[in-house]
CSV table of C-alpha atoms and ligand atoms in Angstrom, one decimal:
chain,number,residue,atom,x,y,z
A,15,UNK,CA,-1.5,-10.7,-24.6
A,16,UNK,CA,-4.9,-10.9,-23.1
A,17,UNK,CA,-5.3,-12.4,-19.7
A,18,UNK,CA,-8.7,-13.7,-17.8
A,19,UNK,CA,-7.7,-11.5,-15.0
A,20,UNK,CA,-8.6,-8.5,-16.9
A,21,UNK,CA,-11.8,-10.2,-18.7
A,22,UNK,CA,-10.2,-10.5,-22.0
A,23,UNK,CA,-8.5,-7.3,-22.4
A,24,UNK,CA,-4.6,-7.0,-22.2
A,25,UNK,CA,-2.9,-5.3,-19.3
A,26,UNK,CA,-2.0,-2.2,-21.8
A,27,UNK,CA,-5.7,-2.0,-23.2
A,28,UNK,CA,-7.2,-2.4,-19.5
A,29,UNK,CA,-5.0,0.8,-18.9
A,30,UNK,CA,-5.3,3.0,-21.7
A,31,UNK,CA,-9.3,2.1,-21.3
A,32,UNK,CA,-10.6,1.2,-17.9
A,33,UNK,CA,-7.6,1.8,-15.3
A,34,UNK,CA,-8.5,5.1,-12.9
A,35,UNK,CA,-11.7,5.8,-15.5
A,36,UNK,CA,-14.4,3.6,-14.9
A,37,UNK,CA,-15.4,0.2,-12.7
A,38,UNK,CA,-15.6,-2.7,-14.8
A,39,UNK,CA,-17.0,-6.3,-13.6
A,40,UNK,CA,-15.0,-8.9,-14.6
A,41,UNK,CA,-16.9,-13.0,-14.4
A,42,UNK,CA,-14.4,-15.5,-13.1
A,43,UNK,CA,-11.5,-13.3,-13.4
A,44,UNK,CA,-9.2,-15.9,-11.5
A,45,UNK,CA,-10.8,-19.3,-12.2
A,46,UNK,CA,-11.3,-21.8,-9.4
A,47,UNK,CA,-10.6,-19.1,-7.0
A,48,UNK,CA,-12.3,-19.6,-3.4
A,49,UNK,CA,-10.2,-17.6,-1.3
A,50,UNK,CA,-6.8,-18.1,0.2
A,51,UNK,CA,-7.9,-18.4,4.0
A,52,UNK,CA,-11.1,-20.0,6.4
A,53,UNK,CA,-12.4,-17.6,8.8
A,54,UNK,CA,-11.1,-19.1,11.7
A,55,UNK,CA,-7.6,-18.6,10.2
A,56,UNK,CA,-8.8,-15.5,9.9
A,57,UNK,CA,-10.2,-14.3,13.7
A,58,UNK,CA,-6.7,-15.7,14.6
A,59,UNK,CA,-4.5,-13.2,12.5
A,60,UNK,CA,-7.4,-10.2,13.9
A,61,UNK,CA,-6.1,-11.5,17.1
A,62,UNK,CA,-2.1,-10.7,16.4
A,63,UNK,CA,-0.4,-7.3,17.3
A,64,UNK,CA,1.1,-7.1,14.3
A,65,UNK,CA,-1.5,-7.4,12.0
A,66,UNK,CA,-4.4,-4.5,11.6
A,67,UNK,CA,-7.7,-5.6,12.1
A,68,UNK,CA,-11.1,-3.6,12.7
A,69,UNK,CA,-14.5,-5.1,13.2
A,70,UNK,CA,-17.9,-3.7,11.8
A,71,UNK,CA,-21.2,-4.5,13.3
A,72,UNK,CA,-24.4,-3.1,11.9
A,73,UNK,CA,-26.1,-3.3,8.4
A,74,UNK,CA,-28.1,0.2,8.7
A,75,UNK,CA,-27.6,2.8,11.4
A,76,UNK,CA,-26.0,2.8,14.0
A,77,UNK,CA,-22.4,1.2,13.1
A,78,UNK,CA,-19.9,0.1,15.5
A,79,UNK,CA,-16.5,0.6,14.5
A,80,UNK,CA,-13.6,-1.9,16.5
A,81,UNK,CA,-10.3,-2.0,16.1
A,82,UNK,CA,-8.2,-4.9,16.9
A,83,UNK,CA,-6.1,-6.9,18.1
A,84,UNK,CA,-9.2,-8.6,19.6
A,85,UNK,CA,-9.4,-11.4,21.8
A,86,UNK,CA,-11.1,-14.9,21.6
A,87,UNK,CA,-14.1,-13.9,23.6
A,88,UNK,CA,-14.7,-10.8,21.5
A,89,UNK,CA,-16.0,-13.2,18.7
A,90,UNK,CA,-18.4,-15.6,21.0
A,91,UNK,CA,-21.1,-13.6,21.2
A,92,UNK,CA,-21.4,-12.0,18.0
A,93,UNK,CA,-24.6,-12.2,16.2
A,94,UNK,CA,-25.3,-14.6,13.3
A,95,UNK,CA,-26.1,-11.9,10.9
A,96,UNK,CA,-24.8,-8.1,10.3
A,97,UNK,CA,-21.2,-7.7,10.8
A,98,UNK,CA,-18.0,-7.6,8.7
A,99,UNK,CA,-14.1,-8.4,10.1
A,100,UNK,CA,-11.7,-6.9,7.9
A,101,UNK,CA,-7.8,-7.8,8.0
A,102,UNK,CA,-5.0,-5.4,6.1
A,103,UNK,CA,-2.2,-6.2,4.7
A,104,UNK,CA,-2.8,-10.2,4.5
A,105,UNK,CA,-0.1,-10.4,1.6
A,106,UNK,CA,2.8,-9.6,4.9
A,107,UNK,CA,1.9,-12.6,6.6
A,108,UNK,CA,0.7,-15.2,4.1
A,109,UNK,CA,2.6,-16.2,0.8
A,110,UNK,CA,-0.4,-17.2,-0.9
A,111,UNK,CA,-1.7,-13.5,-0.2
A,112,UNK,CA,1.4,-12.2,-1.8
A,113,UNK,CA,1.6,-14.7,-4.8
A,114,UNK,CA,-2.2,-13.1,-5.8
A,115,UNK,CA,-0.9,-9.6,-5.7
A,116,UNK,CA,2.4,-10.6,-7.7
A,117,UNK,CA,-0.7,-11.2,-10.5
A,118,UNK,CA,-1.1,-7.2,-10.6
A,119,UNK,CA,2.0,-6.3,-11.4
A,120,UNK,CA,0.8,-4.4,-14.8
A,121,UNK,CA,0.5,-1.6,-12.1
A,122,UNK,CA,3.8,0.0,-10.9
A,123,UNK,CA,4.8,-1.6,-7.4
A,124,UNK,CA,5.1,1.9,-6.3
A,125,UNK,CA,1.4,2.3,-6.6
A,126,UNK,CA,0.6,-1.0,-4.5
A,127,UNK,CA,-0.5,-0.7,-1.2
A,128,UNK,CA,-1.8,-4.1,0.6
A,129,UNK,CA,-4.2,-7.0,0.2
A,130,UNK,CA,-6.8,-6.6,2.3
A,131,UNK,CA,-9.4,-9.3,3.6
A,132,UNK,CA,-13.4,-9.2,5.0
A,133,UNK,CA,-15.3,-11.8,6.1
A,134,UNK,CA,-19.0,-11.0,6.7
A,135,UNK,CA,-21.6,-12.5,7.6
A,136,UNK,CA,-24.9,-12.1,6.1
A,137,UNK,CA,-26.4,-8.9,5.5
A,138,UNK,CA,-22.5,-7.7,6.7
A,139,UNK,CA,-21.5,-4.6,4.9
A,140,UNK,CA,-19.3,-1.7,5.5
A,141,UNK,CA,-21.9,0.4,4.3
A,142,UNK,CA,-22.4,2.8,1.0
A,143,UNK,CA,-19.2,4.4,1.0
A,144,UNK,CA,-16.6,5.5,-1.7
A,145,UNK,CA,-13.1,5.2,-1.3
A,146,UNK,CA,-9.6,8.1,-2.4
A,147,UNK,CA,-8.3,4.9,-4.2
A,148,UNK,CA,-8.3,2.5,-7.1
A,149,UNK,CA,-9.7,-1.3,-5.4
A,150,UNK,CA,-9.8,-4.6,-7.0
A,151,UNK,CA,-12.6,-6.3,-5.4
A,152,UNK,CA,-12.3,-10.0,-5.6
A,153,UNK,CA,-14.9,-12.5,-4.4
A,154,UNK,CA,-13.3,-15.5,-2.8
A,155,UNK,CA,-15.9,-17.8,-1.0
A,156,UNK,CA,-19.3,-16.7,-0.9
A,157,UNK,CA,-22.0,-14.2,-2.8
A,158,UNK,CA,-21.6,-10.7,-2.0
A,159,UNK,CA,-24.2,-8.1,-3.6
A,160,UNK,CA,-22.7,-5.0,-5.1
A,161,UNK,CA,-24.5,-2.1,-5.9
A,162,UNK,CA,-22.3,1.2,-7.5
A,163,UNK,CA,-22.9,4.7,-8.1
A,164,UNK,CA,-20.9,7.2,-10.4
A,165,UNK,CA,-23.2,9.8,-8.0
A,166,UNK,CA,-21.1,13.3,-7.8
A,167,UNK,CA,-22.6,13.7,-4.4
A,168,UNK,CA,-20.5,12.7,-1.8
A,169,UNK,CA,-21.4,14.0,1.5
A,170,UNK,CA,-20.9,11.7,4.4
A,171,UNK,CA,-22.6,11.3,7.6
A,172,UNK,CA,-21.6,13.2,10.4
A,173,UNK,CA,-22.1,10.9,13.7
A,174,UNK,CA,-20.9,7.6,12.6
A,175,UNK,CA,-17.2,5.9,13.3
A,176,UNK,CA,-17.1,5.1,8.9
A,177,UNK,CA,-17.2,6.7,6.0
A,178,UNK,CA,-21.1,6.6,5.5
A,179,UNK,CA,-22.6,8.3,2.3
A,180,UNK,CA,-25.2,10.7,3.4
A,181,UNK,CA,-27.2,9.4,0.2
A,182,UNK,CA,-26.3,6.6,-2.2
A,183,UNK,CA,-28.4,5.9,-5.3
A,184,UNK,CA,-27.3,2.7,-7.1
A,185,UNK,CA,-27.2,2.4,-10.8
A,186,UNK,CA,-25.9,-0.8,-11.3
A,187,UNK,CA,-25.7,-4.0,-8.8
A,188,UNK,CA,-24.5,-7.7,-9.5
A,189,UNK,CA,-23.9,-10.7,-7.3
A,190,UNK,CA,-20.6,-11.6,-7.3
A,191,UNK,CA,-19.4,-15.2,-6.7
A,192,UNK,CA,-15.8,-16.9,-5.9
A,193,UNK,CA,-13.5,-15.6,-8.9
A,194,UNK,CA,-15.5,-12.7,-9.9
A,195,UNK,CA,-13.7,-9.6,-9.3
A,196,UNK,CA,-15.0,-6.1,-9.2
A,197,UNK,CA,-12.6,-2.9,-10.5
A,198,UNK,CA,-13.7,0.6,-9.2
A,199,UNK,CA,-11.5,3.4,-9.9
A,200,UNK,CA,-11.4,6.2,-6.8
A,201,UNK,CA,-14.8,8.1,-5.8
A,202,UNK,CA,-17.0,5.5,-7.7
A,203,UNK,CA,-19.6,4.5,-4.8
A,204,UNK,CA,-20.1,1.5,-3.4
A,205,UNK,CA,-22.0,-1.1,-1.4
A,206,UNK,CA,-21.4,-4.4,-1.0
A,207,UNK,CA,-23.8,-6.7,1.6
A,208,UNK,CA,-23.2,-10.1,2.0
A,209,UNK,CA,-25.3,-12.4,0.7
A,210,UNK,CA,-24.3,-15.2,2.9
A,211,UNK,CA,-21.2,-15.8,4.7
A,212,UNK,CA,-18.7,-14.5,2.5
A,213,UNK,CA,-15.2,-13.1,1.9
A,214,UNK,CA,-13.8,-10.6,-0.5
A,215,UNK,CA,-10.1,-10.0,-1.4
A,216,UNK,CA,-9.4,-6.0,-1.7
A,217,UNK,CA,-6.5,-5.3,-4.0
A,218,UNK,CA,-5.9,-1.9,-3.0
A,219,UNK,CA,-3.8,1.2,-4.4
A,220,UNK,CA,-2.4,4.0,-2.9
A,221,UNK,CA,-2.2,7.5,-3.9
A,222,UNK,CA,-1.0,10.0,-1.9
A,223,UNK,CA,-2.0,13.7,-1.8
A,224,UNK,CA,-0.5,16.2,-3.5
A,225,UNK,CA,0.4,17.8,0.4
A,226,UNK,CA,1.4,14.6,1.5
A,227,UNK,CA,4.4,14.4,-1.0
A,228,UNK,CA,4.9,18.2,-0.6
A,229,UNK,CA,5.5,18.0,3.2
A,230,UNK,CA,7.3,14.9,2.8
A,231,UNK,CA,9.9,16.1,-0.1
A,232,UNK,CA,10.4,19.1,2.6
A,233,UNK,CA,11.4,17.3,5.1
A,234,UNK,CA,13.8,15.3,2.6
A,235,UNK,CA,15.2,18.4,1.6
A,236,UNK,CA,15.5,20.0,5.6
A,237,UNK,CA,17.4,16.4,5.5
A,238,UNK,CA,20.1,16.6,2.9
A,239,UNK,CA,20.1,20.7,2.5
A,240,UNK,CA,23.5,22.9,3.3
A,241,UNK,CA,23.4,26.4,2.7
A,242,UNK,CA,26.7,28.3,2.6
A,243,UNK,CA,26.9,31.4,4.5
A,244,UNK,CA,25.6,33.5,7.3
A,245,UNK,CA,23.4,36.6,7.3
A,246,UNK,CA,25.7,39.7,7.6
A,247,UNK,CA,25.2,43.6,6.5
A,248,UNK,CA,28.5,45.8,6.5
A,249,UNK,CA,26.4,48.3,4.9
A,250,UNK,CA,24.1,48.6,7.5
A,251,UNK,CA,22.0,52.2,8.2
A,252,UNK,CA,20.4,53.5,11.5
A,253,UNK,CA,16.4,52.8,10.7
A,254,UNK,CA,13.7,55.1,12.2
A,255,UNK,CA,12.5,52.3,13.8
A,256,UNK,CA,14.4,49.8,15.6
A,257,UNK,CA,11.9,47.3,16.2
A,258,UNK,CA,11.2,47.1,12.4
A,259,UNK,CA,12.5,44.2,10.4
A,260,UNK,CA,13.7,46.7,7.9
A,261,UNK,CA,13.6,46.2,4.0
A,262,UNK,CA,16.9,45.6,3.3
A,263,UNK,CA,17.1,42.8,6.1
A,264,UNK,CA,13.9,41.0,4.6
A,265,UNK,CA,15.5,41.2,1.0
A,266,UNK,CA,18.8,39.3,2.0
A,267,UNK,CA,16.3,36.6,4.0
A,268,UNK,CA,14.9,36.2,0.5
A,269,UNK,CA,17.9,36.0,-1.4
A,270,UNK,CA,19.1,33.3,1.0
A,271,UNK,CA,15.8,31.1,1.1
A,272,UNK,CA,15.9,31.6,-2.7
A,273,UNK,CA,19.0,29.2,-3.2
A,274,UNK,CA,17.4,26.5,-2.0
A,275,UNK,CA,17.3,24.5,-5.2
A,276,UNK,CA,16.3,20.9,-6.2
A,277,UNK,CA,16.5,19.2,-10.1
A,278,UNK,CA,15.1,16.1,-11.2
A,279,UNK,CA,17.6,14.1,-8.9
A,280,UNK,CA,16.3,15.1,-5.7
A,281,UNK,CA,12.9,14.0,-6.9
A,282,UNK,CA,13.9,10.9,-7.8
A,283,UNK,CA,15.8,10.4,-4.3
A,284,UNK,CA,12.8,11.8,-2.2
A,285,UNK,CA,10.4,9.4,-4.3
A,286,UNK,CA,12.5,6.3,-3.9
A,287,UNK,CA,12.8,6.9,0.3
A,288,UNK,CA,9.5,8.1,-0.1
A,289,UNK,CA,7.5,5.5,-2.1
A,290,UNK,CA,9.9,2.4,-0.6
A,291,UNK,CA,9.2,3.3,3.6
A,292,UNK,CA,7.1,1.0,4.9
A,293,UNK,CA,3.9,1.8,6.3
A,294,UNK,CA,4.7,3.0,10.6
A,295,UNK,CA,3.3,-0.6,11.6
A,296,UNK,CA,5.6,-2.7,10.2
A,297,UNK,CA,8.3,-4.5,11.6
A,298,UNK,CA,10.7,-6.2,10.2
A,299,UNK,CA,11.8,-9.2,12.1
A,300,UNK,CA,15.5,-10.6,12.2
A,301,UNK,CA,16.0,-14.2,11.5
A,302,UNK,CA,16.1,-16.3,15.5
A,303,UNK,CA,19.5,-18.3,14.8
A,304,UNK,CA,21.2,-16.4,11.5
A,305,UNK,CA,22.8,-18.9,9.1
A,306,UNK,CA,26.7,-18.1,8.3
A,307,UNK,CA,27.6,-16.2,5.4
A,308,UNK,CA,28.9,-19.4,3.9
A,309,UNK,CA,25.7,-21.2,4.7
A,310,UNK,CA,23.6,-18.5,3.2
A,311,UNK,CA,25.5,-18.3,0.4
A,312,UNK,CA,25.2,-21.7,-0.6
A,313,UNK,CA,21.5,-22.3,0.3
A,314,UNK,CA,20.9,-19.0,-1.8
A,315,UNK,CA,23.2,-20.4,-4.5
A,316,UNK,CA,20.4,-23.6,-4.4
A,317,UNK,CA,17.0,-22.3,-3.6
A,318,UNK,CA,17.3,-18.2,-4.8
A,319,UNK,CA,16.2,-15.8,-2.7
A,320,UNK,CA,13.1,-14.0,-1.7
A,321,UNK,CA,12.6,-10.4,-0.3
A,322,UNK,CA,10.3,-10.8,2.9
A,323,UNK,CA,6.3,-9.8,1.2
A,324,UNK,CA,6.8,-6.5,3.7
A,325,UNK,CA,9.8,-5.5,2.0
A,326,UNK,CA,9.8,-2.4,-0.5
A,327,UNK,CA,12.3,-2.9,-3.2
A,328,UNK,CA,12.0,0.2,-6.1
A,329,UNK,CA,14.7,1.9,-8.3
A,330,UNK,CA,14.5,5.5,-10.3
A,331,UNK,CA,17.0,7.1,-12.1
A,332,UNK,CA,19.9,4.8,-11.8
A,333,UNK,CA,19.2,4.7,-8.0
A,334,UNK,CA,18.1,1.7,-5.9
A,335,UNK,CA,15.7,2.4,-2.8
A,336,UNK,CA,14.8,-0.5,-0.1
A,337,UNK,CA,12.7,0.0,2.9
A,338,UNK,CA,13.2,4.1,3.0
A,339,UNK,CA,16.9,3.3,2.5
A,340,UNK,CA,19.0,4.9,-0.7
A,341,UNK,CA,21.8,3.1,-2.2
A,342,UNK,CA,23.8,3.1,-5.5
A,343,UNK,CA,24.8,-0.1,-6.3
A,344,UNK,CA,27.7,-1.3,-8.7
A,345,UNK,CA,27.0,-1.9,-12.6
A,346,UNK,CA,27.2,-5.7,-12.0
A,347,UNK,CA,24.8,-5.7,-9.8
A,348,UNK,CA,22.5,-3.9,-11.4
A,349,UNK,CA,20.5,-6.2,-13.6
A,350,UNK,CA,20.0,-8.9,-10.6
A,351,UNK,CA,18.9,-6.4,-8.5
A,352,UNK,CA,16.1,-5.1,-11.2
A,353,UNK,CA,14.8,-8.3,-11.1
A,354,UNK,CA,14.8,-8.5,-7.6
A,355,UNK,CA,12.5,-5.4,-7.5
A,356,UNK,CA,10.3,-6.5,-10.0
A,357,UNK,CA,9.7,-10.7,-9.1
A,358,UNK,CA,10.7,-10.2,-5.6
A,359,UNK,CA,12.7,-13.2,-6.0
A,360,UNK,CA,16.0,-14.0,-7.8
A,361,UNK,CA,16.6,-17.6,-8.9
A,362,UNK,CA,19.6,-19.7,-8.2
A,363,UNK,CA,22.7,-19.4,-8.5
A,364,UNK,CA,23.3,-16.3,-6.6
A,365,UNK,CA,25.0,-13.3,-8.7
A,366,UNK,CA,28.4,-13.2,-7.0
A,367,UNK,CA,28.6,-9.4,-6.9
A,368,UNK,CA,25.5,-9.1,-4.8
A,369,UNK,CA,26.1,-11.9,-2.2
A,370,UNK,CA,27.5,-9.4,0.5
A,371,UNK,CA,24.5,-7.0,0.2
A,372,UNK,CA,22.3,-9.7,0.3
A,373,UNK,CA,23.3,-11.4,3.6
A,374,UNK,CA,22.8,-8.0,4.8
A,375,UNK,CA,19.3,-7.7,4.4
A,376,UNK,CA,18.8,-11.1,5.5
A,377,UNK,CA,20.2,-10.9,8.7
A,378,UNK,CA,17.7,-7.5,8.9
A,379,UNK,CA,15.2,-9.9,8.5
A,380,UNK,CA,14.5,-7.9,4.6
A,381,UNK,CA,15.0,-11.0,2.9
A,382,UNK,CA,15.0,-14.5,3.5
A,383,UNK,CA,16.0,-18.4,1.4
A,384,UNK,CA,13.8,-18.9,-1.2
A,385,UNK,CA,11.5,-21.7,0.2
A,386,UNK,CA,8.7,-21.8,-3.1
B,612,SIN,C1,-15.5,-5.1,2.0
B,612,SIN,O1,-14.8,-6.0,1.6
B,612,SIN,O2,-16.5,-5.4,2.7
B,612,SIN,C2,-15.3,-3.7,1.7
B,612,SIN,C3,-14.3,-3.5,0.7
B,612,SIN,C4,-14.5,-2.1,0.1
B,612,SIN,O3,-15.6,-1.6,0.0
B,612,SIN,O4,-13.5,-1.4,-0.3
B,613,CO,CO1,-14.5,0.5,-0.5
């Protein structure tokens, strides 16, 4: 199957060919596409606690680097050209947001890590930069210029708030309009000024470094480890040196430390909590007046359910994982729950066997009545 998204190709060929290898540009990859939000709509979700916001002013040197939430007044006196406001994680608070990510879902959900929105002005740009992770860049309203550099040099600047490249020597540069869409793969340079007021859609990736995972699968293990036994030495011999950890002591701390084991299981537990924890900002918010199990179960036996867009539902190795939680659930409810991890919704009528877990995570706010 080939889709437009992908310029022709098929989700398997963009993989095996493109994916995490090179950028390609892709004309009117969503047809008809001119965003999903107006920039007012947007300077009120910068001004929300619970949504991450930064603002950029400058279009050379210096930058100014903001973070929000930001108030009303912070956006009166900005200046009519030269700056760029940048929301994160727009698919947690608008189902449209969400609904355009659900069209990547040739990548592993484990690998997703938010939509994120700009809106700049002319001339706005985060500046020549490069980023650790694979980006869709799709143009909603609006011409943005992008220039892009496979450049192995990759020194930043030292006295700025961004990530500046030091240097950045374009190779190739096209104006993108509403539906084009840009694919870089990580460390490809890029800059992208707007041409005129303009908004771009990042569908971005995560990838987490290799000490990331190590420190995190250790504190898994310090979690779930237990360790029989307790240091002891009947055979113990008067040393010439008392305040010498001797050999014999260091070899049995070795021996101990050296039981600590871990198999393919304990991977596939740590990666689950890992990869299904949502980022520290989010919250998850419980429903204001809960509807009765009998009332959920029939509206969710009408409409379906739907996992709330910051919910993180993944499975590995016959386990299930939701929001950093573990669980193993029964055979029949297996097959509903897949496709509750992979659609993020689950049509009506509701699969008896899961009713009672599902009412749980609604009344944690995980999940809520399908209402599409
Ligand atoms: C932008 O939308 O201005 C920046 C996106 C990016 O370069 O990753
Ligand atoms: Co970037």
């Amino acid at each position: 199957m080939t889709t437009t998204l992908l310029g022709g190709l098929s989700p398997s060929r963009f993989l095996r060919d493109v994916w995490h290898k090179r950028p390609l540009l892709i004309r009117n990859a969503v047809p008809g596409f001119s965003g999903l939000l107006s920039p007012d709509e947007m300077r009120q979700l910068a001004r929300r606690e619970d949504v991450e916001s930064r603002l950029i002013q400058g279009s050379g040197t210096p930058w100014q680097l903001d973070h929000g939430p930001f108030k009303k007044s912070d956006f009166k006196h900005l200046p009519k050209t030269g700056w760029t406001l940048l929301v994160q994680s727009l698919n947690h608070v608008l189902p449209e947001a969400d609904a355009l990510l659900a069209r990547f879902d040739f990548i592993p959900h484990a690998r997703l890590d938010d939509l994120m929105v700009s809106y700049a002005v002319p001339g706005g740009s985060v500046g020549p930069h490069f980023d650790s992770y694979d980006v869709f860049l799709l143009q909603g309203e609006g011409h943005r210029r992008w220039q892009i550099s496979t450049q192995t040099d990759l020194a930043i600047l030292d006295d700025t708030p961004l990530k500046i490249l030091r240097r950045f020597e374009a190779e190739e540069e096209w104006v993108l309009g509403p539906g084009d869409m840009l694919y870089l793969p990580p460390h490809v340079a890029h800059y992208g000024v707007a041409e005129e007021a303009c908004m771009t859609y990042s569908i971005g990736f995560r990838a987490p470094t290799a000490d990331e995972l190590a420190h995190g699968f250790l504190m898994h293990l310090q979690d779930t480890l237990k360790l029989e036994g307790r240091y002891a030495d009947p055979d113990l011999r008067r040393q010439a040196h008392p305040g010498e950890i001797g050999r014999a002591m260091l070899a049995q701390i070795e021996g101990m430390i050296a039981r600590i084991k871990w198999g393919k299981r304990d991977i596939a537990e740590f990666a689950g909590r890992y990869l299904s924890e949502p980022k520290p900002n989010v919250f998850f918010v419980a429903p204001d007046d809960p509807l009765s199990r009998a009332a959920f179960n029939r509206q969710a036996n009408k409409a379906g359910v739907a996992l709330d867009p910051k919910s993180r539902l993944l499975f590995a190795d016959g386990r299930f994982f939701i929001n950093g939680e573990a669980f193993a659930p029964a055979a029949d409810e297996i097959p509903a729950l897949k496709q509750l991890a992979d659609r993020h919704r689950l049509a009506a009528p509701m699969p008896a066997p899961l009713r009672e877990r599902l009412y749980h995570w609604y009344e944690a706010g995980w999940l809520e009545i399908d209402d599409q």
